[in-house]
Amino acid sequence: GAVVSQHPSWVICKSGTSVKIECRSLDFQATTMFWYRQFPKQSLMLMATSNEGSKATYEQGVEKDKFLINHASLTLSTLTVTSAHPEDSSFYICSASFGGKSGTEAFFGQGTRLTVV
Amino acid sequence: SQKIEQNSEALNIQEGKTATLTCNYTNYSPAYLQWYRQDPGRGPVFLLLIRENEKEKRKERLKVTFDTTLKQSLFHITASQPADSATYLCALGLSMLTFGGGTRLMVKP
């Protein structure tokens, strides 16, 4: 099956710094990538949808200037948490689809645990 | 408002029994419904996808039903094993997904 890899698996950063998380589709070209956030004991909440070569579409309540998403190639999307604060500590998960926004199923990465201290 | 509800309480069952998990939704008309398994600290792992025109789908020990009139899906694990212990998530959609809160399943030996 299609493989999606996230890096890093976990990261600890100081408050006020920025952190970049990578999401790669290893064996297919991902037209669309999705970024989710999961707080402890809660479910995954969609943050944004990114299509290769265009600006990401953010869900209501997600600050686009704080969570910068770049999808510069068909195999890589990055999420940068800028000026991170402790409340940004969460589990960030990406998924990738190769059929467009509503085309085919998506495949998930293993997630990145972000801890802001 | 739109809502996807899964039993937030953990489901404890004995090894060998059938586990049945429920997913109810309101104010959605999904063309697809999916079930995922999530272990602590890991991303969700895809289990089954069922389309709106399908009533039931099976994969090895797993069975999913989809009742679009009741707006409900049931997820069954037969002959459950301790290794089946995890959180199971119901999700609506195909690639862009809306998740339920998940149900934690504990299978005791």
CSV table of N, CA and C in Angstrom, one decimal, chain B residues 1-105:
chain,number,residue,atom,x,y,z
B,1,SER,N,-26.4,21.1,14.2
B,1,SER,CA,-24.9,21.0,13.9
B,1,SER,C,-24.5,19.6,13.5
B,2,GLN,N,-23.4,19.5,12.8
B,2,GLN,CA,-22.9,18.2,12.4
B,2,GLN,C,-22.2,17.5,13.6
B,3,LYS,N,-22.5,16.2,13.7
B,3,LYS,CA,-21.9,15.5,14.9
B,3,LYS,C,-21.6,14.1,14.5
B,4,ILE,N,-20.5,13.6,15.0
B,4,ILE,CA,-20.2,12.1,14.8
B,4,ILE,C,-19.9,11.6,16.2
B,5,GLU,N,-20.7,10.6,16.6
B,5,GLU,CA,-20.6,10.2,18.0
B,5,GLU,C,-20.2,8.7,18.1
B,6,GLN,N,-19.2,8.5,18.9
B,6,GLN,CA,-18.8,7.2,19.2
B,6,GLN,C,-18.8,7.1,20.7
B,7,ASN,N,-19.0,5.9,21.2
B,7,ASN,CA,-19.0,5.7,22.7
B,7,ASN,C,-17.7,6.1,23.3
B,8,SER,N,-17.7,7.1,24.1
B,8,SER,CA,-16.4,7.6,24.7
B,8,SER,C,-15.9,6.7,25.8
B,9,GLU,N,-16.8,5.9,26.3
B,9,GLU,CA,-16.4,5.0,27.4
B,9,GLU,C,-15.7,3.8,26.8
B,10,ALA,N,-14.7,3.3,27.5
B,10,ALA,CA,-13.9,2.1,27.0
B,10,ALA,C,-14.8,0.9,27.0
B,11,LEU,N,-14.6,0.1,26.0
B,11,LEU,CA,-15.3,-1.2,25.9
B,11,LEU,C,-14.4,-2.3,26.3
B,12,ASN,N,-14.8,-3.0,27.3
B,12,ASN,CA,-13.9,-4.1,27.8
B,12,ASN,C,-14.6,-5.4,27.5
B,13,ILE,N,-13.9,-6.3,26.8
B,13,ILE,CA,-14.5,-7.6,26.5
B,13,ILE,C,-13.4,-8.7,26.8
B,14,GLN,N,-13.9,-9.9,26.8
B,14,GLN,CA,-13.1,-11.1,27.0
B,14,GLN,C,-12.5,-11.6,25.7
B,15,GLU,N,-11.3,-12.0,25.7
B,15,GLU,CA,-10.7,-12.6,24.5
B,15,GLU,C,-11.6,-13.7,23.9
B,16,GLY,N,-11.8,-13.7,22.6
B,16,GLY,CA,-12.6,-14.7,21.9
B,16,GLY,C,-14.0,-14.2,21.7
B,17,LYS,N,-14.4,-13.2,22.4
B,17,LYS,CA,-15.8,-12.6,22.1
B,17,LYS,C,-15.8,-11.7,21.0
B,18,THR,N,-17.0,-11.3,20.5
B,18,THR,CA,-17.1,-10.3,19.5
B,18,THR,C,-17.3,-8.9,20.0
B,19,ALA,N,-16.4,-8.0,19.6
B,19,ALA,CA,-16.5,-6.6,20.0
B,19,ALA,C,-17.4,-5.9,19.0
B,20,THR,N,-18.3,-5.1,19.4
B,20,THR,CA,-19.1,-4.2,18.5
B,20,THR,C,-19.0,-2.8,18.9
B,21,LEU,N,-18.6,-2.0,18.0
B,21,LEU,CA,-18.4,-0.5,18.3
B,21,LEU,C,-19.4,0.2,17.4
B,22,THR,N,-19.9,1.3,17.9
B,22,THR,CA,-21.0,2.1,17.2
B,22,THR,C,-20.5,3.5,16.8
B,23,CYS,N,-21.0,3.9,15.6
B,23,CYS,CA,-20.7,5.2,15.2
B,23,CYS,C,-22.0,5.8,14.7
B,24,ASN,N,-22.4,6.9,15.3
B,24,ASN,CA,-23.7,7.6,14.9
B,24,ASN,C,-23.3,9.0,14.4
B,25,TYR,N,-24.0,9.4,13.4
B,25,TYR,CA,-23.7,10.7,12.9
B,25,TYR,C,-25.0,11.5,12.6
B,26,THR,N,-25.0,12.8,12.7
B,26,THR,CA,-26.1,13.6,12.4
B,26,THR,C,-25.7,14.8,11.5
B,27,ASN,N,-26.7,15.1,10.6
B,27,ASN,CA,-26.5,16.3,9.7
B,27,ASN,C,-25.3,16.0,8.7
B,28,TYR,N,-25.1,14.8,8.4
B,28,TYR,CA,-24.2,14.4,7.4
B,28,TYR,C,-24.9,13.5,6.4
B,29,SER,N,-24.4,13.5,5.2
B,29,SER,CA,-24.8,12.5,4.2
B,29,SER,C,-23.6,12.0,3.5
B,30,PRO,N,-22.8,11.2,4.2
B,30,PRO,CA,-21.5,10.8,3.7
B,30,PRO,C,-21.6,9.7,2.6
B,31,ALA,N,-20.8,9.9,1.6
B,31,ALA,CA,-20.8,8.9,0.5
B,31,ALA,C,-19.9,7.7,1.0
B,32,TYR,N,-19.0,8.0,1.9
B,32,TYR,CA,-18.1,7.0,2.4
B,32,TYR,C,-18.0,7.1,3.9
B,33,LEU,N,-17.7,5.9,4.5
B,33,LEU,CA,-17.5,5.9,5.9
B,33,LEU,C,-16.3,4.9,6.1
B,34,GLN,N,-15.4,5.3,7.0
B,34,GLN,CA,-14.2,4.5,7.2
B,34,GLN,C,-14.0,4.2,8.7
B,35,TRP,N,-13.3,3.2,8.9
B,35,TRP,CA,-12.9,2.8,10.3
B,35,TRP,C,-11.4,2.7,10.4
B,36,TYR,N,-10.8,3.3,11.4
B,36,TYR,CA,-9.4,3.3,11.6
B,36,TYR,C,-9.1,2.7,13.0
B,37,ARG,N,-7.8,2.2,13.1
B,37,ARG,CA,-7.3,1.8,14.4
B,37,ARG,C,-6.2,2.8,14.8
B,38,GLN,N,-6.2,3.2,16.0
B,38,GLN,CA,-5.1,4.1,16.5
B,38,GLN,C,-4.5,3.6,17.8
B,39,ASP,N,-3.2,3.3,17.8
B,39,ASP,CA,-2.5,3.0,19.0
B,39,ASP,C,-1.9,4.2,19.6
B,40,PRO,N,-1.7,4.2,20.9
B,40,PRO,CA,-1.2,5.4,21.6
B,40,PRO,C,0.1,6.0,20.9
B,41,GLY,N,0.1,7.2,20.7
B,41,GLY,CA,1.3,7.9,20.1
B,41,GLY,C,1.5,7.6,18.6
B,42,ARG,N,0.6,7.0,18.0
B,42,ARG,CA,0.8,6.6,16.6
B,42,ARG,C,-0.3,7.2,15.7
B,43,GLY,N,-0.1,7.3,14.4
B,43,GLY,CA,-1.1,7.7,13.5
B,43,GLY,C,-2.2,6.7,13.3
B,44,PRO,N,-3.3,7.1,12.7
B,44,PRO,CA,-4.4,6.1,12.5
B,44,PRO,C,-4.0,5.1,11.4
B,45,VAL,N,-4.4,3.9,11.5
B,45,VAL,CA,-4.2,2.9,10.5
B,45,VAL,C,-5.5,2.5,9.9
B,46,PHE,N,-5.6,2.5,8.6
B,46,PHE,CA,-6.9,2.2,7.9
B,46,PHE,C,-7.3,0.8,8.0
B,47,LEU,N,-8.6,0.6,8.3
B,47,LEU,CA,-9.1,-0.8,8.4
B,47,LEU,C,-10.1,-1.1,7.3
B,48,LEU,N,-11.1,-0.4,7.2
B,48,LEU,CA,-12.2,-0.7,6.2
B,48,LEU,C,-12.8,0.6,5.8
B,49,LEU,N,-13.3,0.6,4.5
B,49,LEU,CA,-14.0,1.7,3.9
B,49,LEU,C,-15.3,1.1,3.4
B,50,ILE,N,-16.4,1.8,3.6
B,50,ILE,CA,-17.7,1.3,3.1
B,50,ILE,C,-18.4,2.4,2.4
B,51,ARG,N,-19.0,2.2,1.3
B,51,ARG,CA,-19.7,3.2,0.5
B,51,ARG,C,-21.2,3.3,0.9
B,52,GLU,N,-21.8,4.4,0.6
B,52,GLU,CA,-23.2,4.6,1.0
B,52,GLU,C,-24.1,3.6,0.4
B,53,ASN,N,-23.8,3.0,-0.7
B,53,ASN,CA,-24.6,2.0,-1.4
B,53,ASN,C,-24.3,0.6,-0.9
B,54,GLU,N,-23.4,0.4,0.0
B,54,GLU,CA,-23.1,-0.9,0.6
B,54,GLU,C,-23.7,-1.0,2.0
B,55,LYS,N,-24.2,-2.2,2.2
B,55,LYS,CA,-24.8,-2.4,3.6
B,55,LYS,C,-23.7,-3.0,4.5
B,56,GLU,N,-22.9,-3.8,4.0
B,56,GLU,CA,-21.9,-4.5,4.8
B,56,GLU,C,-20.6,-4.8,4.1
B,57,LYS,N,-19.6,-4.8,4.9
B,57,LYS,CA,-18.3,-5.1,4.3
B,57,LYS,C,-17.5,-6.0,5.3
B,58,ARG,N,-16.7,-6.9,4.8
B,58,ARG,CA,-15.9,-7.8,5.7
B,58,ARG,C,-14.5,-7.8,5.2
B,59,LYS,N,-13.6,-8.0,6.2
B,59,LYS,CA,-12.2,-8.2,6.0
B,59,LYS,C,-11.7,-9.0,7.1
B,60,GLU,N,-11.4,-10.3,6.8
B,60,GLU,CA,-10.9,-11.2,7.8
B,60,GLU,C,-11.8,-11.2,9.1
B,61,ARG,N,-11.4,-10.8,10.2
B,61,ARG,CA,-12.2,-10.9,11.4
B,61,ARG,C,-13.1,-9.6,11.6
B,62,LEU,N,-13.0,-8.7,10.7
B,62,LEU,CA,-13.6,-7.4,10.8
B,62,LEU,C,-14.9,-7.4,9.9
B,63,LYS,N,-15.9,-6.7,10.4
B,63,LYS,CA,-17.1,-6.5,9.7
B,63,LYS,C,-17.7,-5.1,10.0
B,64,VAL,N,-18.1,-4.4,8.9
B,64,VAL,CA,-18.6,-3.1,9.1
B,64,VAL,C,-20.0,-3.1,8.4
B,65,THR,N,-21.0,-2.5,9.1
B,65,THR,CA,-22.3,-2.2,8.5
B,65,THR,C,-22.5,-0.7,8.4
B,66,PHE,N,-23.3,-0.3,7.4
B,66,PHE,CA,-23.6,1.1,7.2
B,66,PHE,C,-25.1,1.3,6.9
B,67,ASP,N,-25.7,1.9,7.8
B,67,ASP,CA,-27.2,2.1,7.6
B,67,ASP,C,-27.4,3.6,7.5
B,68,THR,N,-27.6,4.0,6.2
B,68,THR,CA,-27.7,5.5,6.0
B,68,THR,C,-29.1,6.0,6.4
B,69,THR,N,-30.1,5.1,6.6
B,69,THR,CA,-31.4,5.6,7.2
B,69,THR,C,-31.2,5.9,8.7
B,70,LEU,N,-30.6,5.0,9.4
B,70,LEU,CA,-30.4,5.2,10.8
B,70,LEU,C,-29.2,6.2,11.1
B,71,LYS,N,-28.4,6.4,10.0
B,71,LYS,CA,-27.2,7.2,10.1
B,71,LYS,C,-26.3,6.6,11.2
B,72,GLN,N,-26.0,5.3,10.9
B,72,GLN,CA,-25.2,4.6,11.9
B,72,GLN,C,-24.3,3.5,11.2
B,73,SER,N,-23.1,3.3,11.8
B,73,SER,CA,-22.3,2.3,11.3
B,73,SER,C,-21.9,1.4,12.5
B,74,LEU,N,-21.9,0.1,12.3
B,74,LEU,CA,-21.4,-0.8,13.4
B,74,LEU,C,-20.1,-1.4,12.9
B,75,PHE,N,-19.2,-1.6,13.8
B,75,PHE,CA,-17.9,-2.2,13.5
B,75,PHE,C,-17.7,-3.4,14.5
B,76,HIS,N,-17.5,-4.5,13.9
B,76,HIS,CA,-17.4,-5.8,14.6
B,76,HIS,C,-16.1,-6.4,14.5
B,77,ILE,N,-15.5,-6.9,15.6
B,77,ILE,CA,-14.3,-7.7,15.6
B,77,ILE,C,-14.7,-9.0,16.2
B,78,THR,N,-14.6,-10.1,15.4
B,78,THR,CA,-15.0,-11.4,15.9
B,78,THR,C,-13.7,-12.1,16.4
B,79,ALA,N,-13.9,-13.0,17.3
B,79,ALA,CA,-12.8,-13.7,17.9
B,79,ALA,C,-11.7,-12.8,18.4
B,80,SER,N,-12.1,-11.8,19.2
B,80,SER,CA,-11.2,-10.7,19.6
B,80,SER,C,-10.0,-11.3,20.3
B,81,GLN,N,-8.9,-10.5,20.2
B,81,GLN,CA,-7.6,-10.9,20.8
B,81,GLN,C,-7.1,-9.7,21.6
B,82,PRO,N,-6.2,-10.0,22.6
B,82,PRO,CA,-5.6,-8.8,23.3
B,82,PRO,C,-4.9,-7.9,22.4
B,83,ALA,N,-4.4,-8.4,21.3
B,83,ALA,CA,-3.7,-7.5,20.3
B,83,ALA,C,-4.7,-6.5,19.6
B,84,ASP,N,-5.9,-6.8,19.7
B,84,ASP,CA,-6.9,-5.9,19.1
B,84,ASP,C,-7.2,-4.7,20.0
B,85,SER,N,-6.6,-4.6,21.2
B,85,SER,CA,-6.8,-3.5,22.1
B,85,SER,C,-6.2,-2.3,21.5
B,86,ALA,N,-7.0,-1.3,21.3
B,86,ALA,CA,-6.6,0.0,20.7
B,86,ALA,C,-7.8,0.9,20.7
B,87,THR,N,-7.6,2.1,20.2
B,87,THR,CA,-8.8,3.0,20.0
B,87,THR,C,-9.2,2.9,18.5
B,88,TYR,N,-10.5,2.8,18.3
B,88,TYR,CA,-11.0,2.7,17.0
B,88,TYR,C,-11.8,4.0,16.6
B,89,LEU,N,-11.4,4.5,15.5
B,89,LEU,CA,-12.0,5.8,15.0
B,89,LEU,C,-12.9,5.5,13.8
B,90,CYS,N,-14.0,6.2,13.8
B,90,CYS,CA,-14.9,6.2,12.7
B,90,CYS,C,-14.7,7.5,12.0
B,91,ALA,N,-14.7,7.5,10.7
B,91,ALA,CA,-14.4,8.8,9.9
B,91,ALA,C,-15.4,8.8,8.7
B,92,LEU,N,-15.9,10.0,8.4
B,92,LEU,CA,-16.7,10.2,7.3
B,92,LEU,C,-15.9,10.9,6.2
B,93,GLY,N,-16.1,10.4,5.0
B,93,GLY,CA,-15.4,11.0,3.8
B,93,GLY,C,-14.5,10.0,3.2
B,94,LEU,N,-13.8,10.5,2.1
B,94,LEU,CA,-12.9,9.6,1.4
B,94,LEU,C,-11.5,10.0,1.6
B,95,SER,N,-11.1,11.2,1.3
B,95,SER,CA,-9.7,11.6,1.5
B,95,SER,C,-9.7,12.7,2.6
B,96,MET,N,-10.6,13.7,2.5
B,96,MET,CA,-10.7,14.7,3.6
B,96,MET,C,-11.7,14.2,4.6
B,97,LEU,N,-11.2,13.9,5.8
B,97,LEU,CA,-12.0,13.1,6.7
B,97,LEU,C,-12.5,13.9,7.9
B,98,THR,N,-13.6,13.6,8.4
B,98,THR,CA,-14.1,14.1,9.7
B,98,THR,C,-14.3,12.9,10.6
B,99,PHE,N,-13.5,13.0,11.7
B,99,PHE,CA,-13.4,11.9,12.6
B,99,PHE,C,-14.4,12.0,13.8
B,100,GLY,N,-14.8,10.8,14.3
B,100,GLY,CA,-15.5,10.7,15.6
B,100,GLY,C,-14.5,10.7,16.7
B,101,GLY,N,-14.9,10.7,17.9
B,101,GLY,CA,-14.0,10.8,19.0
B,101,GLY,C,-13.3,9.5,19.4
B,102,GLY,N,-13.7,8.4,18.8
B,102,GLY,CA,-13.0,7.2,19.0
B,102,GLY,C,-13.6,6.4,20.2
B,103,THR,N,-13.5,5.1,20.1
B,103,THR,CA,-13.8,4.2,21.3
B,103,THR,C,-12.6,3.4,21.6
B,104,ARG,N,-12.2,3.3,22.9
B,104,ARG,CA,-11.1,2.5,23.3
B,104,ARG,C,-11.6,1.1,23.6
B,105,LEU,N,-11.0,0.1,22.9
B,105,LEU,CA,-11.3,-1.3,23.1
B,105,LEU,C,-10.2,-1.9,23.9
